[in-house]
Coordinates of C-alpha atoms in Angstrom, one line a residue:
X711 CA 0.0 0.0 0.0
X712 CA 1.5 2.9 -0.9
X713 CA 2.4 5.7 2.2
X714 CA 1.2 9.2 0.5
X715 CA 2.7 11.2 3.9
X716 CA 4.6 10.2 7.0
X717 CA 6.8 7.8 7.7
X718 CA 5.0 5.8 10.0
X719 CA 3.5 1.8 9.9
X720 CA 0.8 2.7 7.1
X721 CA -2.4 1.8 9.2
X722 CA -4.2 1.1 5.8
X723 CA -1.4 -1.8 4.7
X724 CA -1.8 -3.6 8.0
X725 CA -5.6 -3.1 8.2
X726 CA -5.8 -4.6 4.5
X727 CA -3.7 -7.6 5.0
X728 CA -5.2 -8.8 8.1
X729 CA -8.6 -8.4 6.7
X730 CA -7.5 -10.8 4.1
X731 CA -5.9 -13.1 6.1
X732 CA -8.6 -13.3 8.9
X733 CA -11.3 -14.0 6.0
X734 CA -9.0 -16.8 4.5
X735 CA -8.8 -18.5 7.7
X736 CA -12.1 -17.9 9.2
X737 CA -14.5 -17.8 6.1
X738 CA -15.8 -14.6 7.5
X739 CA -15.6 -11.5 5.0
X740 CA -13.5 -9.0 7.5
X741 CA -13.7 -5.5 5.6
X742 CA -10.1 -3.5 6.2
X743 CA -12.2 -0.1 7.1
X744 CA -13.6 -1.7 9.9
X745 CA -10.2 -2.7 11.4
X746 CA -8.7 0.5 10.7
X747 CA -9.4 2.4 13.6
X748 CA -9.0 -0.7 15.8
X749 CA -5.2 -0.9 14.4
X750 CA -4.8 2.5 14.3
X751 CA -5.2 2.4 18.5
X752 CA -3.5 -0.5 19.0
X753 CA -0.7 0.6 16.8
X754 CA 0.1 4.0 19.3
X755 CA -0.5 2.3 22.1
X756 CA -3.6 3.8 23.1
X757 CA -6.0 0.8 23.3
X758 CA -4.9 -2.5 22.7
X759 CA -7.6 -5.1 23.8
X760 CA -7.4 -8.3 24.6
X761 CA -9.5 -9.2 21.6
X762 CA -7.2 -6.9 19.2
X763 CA -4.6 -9.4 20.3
X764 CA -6.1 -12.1 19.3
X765 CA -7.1 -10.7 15.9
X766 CA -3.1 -9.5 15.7
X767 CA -1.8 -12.9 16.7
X768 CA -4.0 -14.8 14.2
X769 CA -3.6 -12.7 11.5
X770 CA 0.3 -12.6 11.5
X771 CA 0.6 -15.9 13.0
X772 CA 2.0 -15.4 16.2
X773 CA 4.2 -18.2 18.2
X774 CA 2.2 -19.0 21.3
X775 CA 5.1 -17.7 22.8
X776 CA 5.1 -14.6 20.9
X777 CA 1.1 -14.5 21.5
X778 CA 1.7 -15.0 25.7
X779 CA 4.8 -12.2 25.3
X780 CA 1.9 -9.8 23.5
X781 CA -0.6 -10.4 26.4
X782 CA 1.4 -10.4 29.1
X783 CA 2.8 -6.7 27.9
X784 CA -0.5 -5.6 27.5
X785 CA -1.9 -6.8 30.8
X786 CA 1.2 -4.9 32.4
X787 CA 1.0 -1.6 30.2
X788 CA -3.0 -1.4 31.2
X789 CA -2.6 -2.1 35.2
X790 CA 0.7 0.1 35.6
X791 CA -0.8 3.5 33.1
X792 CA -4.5 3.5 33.5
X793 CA -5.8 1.6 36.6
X794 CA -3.2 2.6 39.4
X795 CA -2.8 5.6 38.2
X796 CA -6.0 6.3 38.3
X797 CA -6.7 4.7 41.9
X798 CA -3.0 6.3 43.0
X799 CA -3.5 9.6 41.4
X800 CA -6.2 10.4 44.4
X801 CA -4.5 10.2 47.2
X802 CA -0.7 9.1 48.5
X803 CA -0.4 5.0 48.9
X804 CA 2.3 3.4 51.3
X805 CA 4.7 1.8 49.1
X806 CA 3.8 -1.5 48.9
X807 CA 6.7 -4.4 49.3
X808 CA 4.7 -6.9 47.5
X809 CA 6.2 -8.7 44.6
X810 CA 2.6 -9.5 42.8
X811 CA -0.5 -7.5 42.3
X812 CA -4.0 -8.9 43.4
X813 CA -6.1 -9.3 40.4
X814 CA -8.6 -11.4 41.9
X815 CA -9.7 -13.1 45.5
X816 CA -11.4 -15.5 46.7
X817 CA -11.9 -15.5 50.7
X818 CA -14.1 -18.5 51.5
X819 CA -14.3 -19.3 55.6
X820 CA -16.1 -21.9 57.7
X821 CA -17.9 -20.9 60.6
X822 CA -18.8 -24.1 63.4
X823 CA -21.9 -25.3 65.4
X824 CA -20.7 -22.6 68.0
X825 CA -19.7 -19.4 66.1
X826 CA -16.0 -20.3 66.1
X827 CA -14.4 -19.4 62.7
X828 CA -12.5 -23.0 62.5
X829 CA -10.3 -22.4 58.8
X830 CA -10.3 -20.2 55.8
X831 CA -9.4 -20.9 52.2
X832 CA -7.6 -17.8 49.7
X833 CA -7.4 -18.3 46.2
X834 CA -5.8 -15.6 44.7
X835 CA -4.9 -14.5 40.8
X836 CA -2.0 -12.9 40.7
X837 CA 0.0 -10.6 38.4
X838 CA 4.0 -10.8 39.2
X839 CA 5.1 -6.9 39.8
X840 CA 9.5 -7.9 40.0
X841 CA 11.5 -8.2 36.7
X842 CA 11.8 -12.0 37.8
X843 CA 10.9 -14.1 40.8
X844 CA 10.2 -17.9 42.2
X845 CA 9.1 -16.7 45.5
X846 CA 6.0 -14.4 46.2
X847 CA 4.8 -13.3 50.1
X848 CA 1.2 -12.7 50.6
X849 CA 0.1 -11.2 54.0
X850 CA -2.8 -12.1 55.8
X851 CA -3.9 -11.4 59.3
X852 CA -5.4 -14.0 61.5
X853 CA -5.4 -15.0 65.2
X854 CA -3.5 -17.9 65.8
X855 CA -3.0 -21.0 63.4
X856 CA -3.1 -24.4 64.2
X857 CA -1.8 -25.0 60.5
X858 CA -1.3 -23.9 56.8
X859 CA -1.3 -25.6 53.7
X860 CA -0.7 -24.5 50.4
X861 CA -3.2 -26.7 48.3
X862 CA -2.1 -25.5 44.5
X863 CA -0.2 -23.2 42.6
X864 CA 3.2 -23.4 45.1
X865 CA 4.9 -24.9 48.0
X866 CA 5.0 -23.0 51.6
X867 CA 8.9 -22.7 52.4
X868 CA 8.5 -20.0 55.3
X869 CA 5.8 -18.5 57.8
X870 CA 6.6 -15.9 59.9
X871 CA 4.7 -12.5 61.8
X872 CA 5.2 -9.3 60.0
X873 CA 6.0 -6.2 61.4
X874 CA 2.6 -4.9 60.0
X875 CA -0.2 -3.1 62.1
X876 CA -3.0 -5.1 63.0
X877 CA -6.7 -4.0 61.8
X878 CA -7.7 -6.1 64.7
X879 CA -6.2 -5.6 68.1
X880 CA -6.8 -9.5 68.4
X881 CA -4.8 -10.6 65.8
X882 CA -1.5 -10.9 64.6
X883 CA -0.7 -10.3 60.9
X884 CA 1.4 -13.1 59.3
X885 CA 3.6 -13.2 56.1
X886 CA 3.6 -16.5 53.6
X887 CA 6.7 -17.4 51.8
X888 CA 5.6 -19.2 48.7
X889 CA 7.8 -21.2 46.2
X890 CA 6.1 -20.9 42.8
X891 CA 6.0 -23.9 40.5
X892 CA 9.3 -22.2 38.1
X893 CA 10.4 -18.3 37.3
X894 CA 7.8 -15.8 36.6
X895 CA 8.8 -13.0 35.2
X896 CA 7.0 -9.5 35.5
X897 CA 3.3 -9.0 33.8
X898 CA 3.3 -12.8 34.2
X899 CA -0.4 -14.2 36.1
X900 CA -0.3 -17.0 38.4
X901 CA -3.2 -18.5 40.7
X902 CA -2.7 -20.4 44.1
X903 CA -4.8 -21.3 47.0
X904 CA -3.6 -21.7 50.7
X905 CA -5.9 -23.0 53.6
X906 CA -5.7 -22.1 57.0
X907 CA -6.6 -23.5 60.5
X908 CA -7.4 -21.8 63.4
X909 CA -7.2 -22.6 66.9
X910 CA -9.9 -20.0 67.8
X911 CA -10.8 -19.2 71.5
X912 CA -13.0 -17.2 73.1
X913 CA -9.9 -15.1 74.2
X914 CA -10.2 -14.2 70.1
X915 CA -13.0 -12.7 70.2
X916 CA -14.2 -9.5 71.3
X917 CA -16.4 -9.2 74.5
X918 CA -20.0 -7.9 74.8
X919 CA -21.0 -5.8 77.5
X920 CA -24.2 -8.1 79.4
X921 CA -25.6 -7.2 82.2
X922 CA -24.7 -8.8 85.9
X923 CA -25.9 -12.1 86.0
X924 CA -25.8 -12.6 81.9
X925 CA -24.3 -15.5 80.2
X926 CA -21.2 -13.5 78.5
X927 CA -21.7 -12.9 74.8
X928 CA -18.9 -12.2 72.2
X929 CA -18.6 -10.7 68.8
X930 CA -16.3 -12.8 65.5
X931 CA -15.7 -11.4 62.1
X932 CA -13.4 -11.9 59.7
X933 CA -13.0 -8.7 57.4
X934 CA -11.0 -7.8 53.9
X935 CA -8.7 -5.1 54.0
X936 CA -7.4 -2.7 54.0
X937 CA -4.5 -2.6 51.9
X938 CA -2.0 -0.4 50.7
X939 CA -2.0 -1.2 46.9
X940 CA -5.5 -1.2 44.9
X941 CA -7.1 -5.2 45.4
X942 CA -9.4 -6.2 42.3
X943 CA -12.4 -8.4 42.5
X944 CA -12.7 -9.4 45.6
X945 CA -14.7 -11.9 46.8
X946 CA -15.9 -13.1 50.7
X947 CA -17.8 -16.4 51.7
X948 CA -19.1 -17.5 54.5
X949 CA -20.3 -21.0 54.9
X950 CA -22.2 -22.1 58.6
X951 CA -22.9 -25.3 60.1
X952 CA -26.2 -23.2 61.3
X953 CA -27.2 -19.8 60.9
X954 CA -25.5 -17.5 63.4
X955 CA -26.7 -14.7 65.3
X956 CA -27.2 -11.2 64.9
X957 CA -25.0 -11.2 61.4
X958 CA -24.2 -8.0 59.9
X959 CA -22.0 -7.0 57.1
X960 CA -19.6 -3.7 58.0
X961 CA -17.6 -1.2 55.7
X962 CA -14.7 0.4 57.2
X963 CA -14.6 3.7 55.3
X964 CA -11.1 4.5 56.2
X965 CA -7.9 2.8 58.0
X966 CA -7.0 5.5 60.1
X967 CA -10.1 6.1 62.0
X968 CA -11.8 2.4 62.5
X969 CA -14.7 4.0 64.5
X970 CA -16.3 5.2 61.0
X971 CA -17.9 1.9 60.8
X972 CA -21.3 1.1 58.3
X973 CA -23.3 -1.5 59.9
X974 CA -26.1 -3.1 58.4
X975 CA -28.1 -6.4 59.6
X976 CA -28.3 -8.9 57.6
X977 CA -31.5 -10.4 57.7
X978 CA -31.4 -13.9 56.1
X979 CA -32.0 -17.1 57.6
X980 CA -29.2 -18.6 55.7
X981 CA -26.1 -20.8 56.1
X982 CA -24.5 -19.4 53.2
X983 CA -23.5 -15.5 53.0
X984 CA -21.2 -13.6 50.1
X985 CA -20.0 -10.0 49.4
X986 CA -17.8 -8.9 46.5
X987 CA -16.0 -5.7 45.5
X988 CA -14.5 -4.6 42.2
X989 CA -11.5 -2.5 44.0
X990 CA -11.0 -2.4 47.4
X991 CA -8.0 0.1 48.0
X992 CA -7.8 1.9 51.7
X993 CA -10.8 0.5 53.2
X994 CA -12.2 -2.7 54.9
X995 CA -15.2 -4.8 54.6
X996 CA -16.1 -7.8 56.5
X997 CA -18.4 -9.9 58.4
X998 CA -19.4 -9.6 62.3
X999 CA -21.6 -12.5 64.2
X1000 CA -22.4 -12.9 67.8
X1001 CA -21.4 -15.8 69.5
X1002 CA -22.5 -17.7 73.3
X1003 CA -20.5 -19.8 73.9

């Protein structure tokens, strides 16, 4: 195709080619003025989509190699320009020392006959945030463990407490040292899944005031955040051998002052309860039950 100014990629060229190849190998007529504004993005760097990829890597035939090297620069170009800066740009973060970013999290935990919150289970995407690693160490914070186990994606090597503040004055916040399955290199997305057991008490949870004479009550939760990088898609389940009492869900609106609490009941008679978030960056949401033991 012949450039008339400039003496950049001509947009038209690589617009008419794919168009042809695509309708060779699919049998769908692709029309080249339809693509060109597509490749036109993708070709400054403006939006490159996941799909566009795909069109790019069939089209010119891409290695799978090549194809996972395309991806995995896209997925780091979007998260580091246009989500954290847009999440960072409104107010200062604590740097974080993590070696991945959170893209997704599951928190699932299992609540017994007495209110006791007995073990959770995390699985968590991740994107690797070093040049190149083997090792990654989530946090968590918990009261104290009976055991850990890392079910997929890793081995545990090393468990140790952390120097980090505690969101509960209960708890004690402890730092994972996983062993990933090879090298990751950065932009790279893993998944793995840890379980924990507690050893929960009634010196872990958080006394009622009763009145003389009362059976003591106490209050367990278990609560996400907050954290001092943006967390995406988060996910919390509870699952009950029998419906506990007085359940309500709570939103920590900020880190600093933990009496701004939202409280709202939650009203089902079920054994089963789940909250998500898209982002959760700065703030804390979480679970709260009564318990009589």
């Amino acid at each position: 195709m012949q450039r008339r100014r400039g003496d950049g990629i001509n947009q038209r060229a690589v617009a008419a080619f794919m168009a042809a190849e695509l309708s060779d190998r699919t049998g769908v007529e692709y029309d080249p003025v339809q693509l060109k504004n597509r490749i036109a993005r993708a070709l400054k760097g403006d939006v490159f989509t996941d799909e566009t990829a795909g069109l790019f890597s069939f089209a010119f035939d891409f290695s799978y190699k090549d194809s996972q090297e395309l991806r995995r620069a896209i997925a780091t170009s979007y998260l580091n320009q246009r989500t954290h800066k847009e999440l960072r740009s409104a107010a200062p973060i604590v740097a974080h020392e993590k070696d991945h970013i959170s893209l997704a999290t599951t928190f699932v935990s299992y609540i017994d006959d007495d209110g006791f919150l007995t073990r959770f289970e995390v699985t968590q995407t991740i994107q690797i945030d070093v040049d190149e690693t083997q090792y990654i160490s989530p946090l968590f914070e918990g009261a104290d463990l009976e055991s850990i186990t890392v079910l997929f994606g890793g081995e545990l090597v090393d468990l140790a407490d952390s120097d980090e503040e505690t969101f509960n004055e209960y708890n004690r916040v402890w730092k994972l040292k996983i062993k990933l399955p090879r090298v990751f290199t950065k932009g790279e997305i893993h998944q793995f899944k840890y379980r924990c057991d507690l050893n929960e008490g009634v010196d872990d949870l958080i006394p009622l005031p009763v009145a003389e004479g009362e059976k003591q009550k106490y209050i367990d939760q278990v609560t996400f955040g907050p954290f001092g990088a943006p967390y995406y898609n988060l996910t919390m389940i509870l699952r009950c051998d029998k419906t506990p009492q007085n359940m309500t869900l709570n939103v920590w609106t900020s880190p600093d002052n933990r009496e701004t609490l939202i409280s709202e009941p939650v009203e089902e008679n079920s054994k089963i309860f789940t909250a998500s978030y898209p982002v959760l960056y700065k703030t804390s949401f979480g679970y709260a039950w009564e318990v009589s033991p």
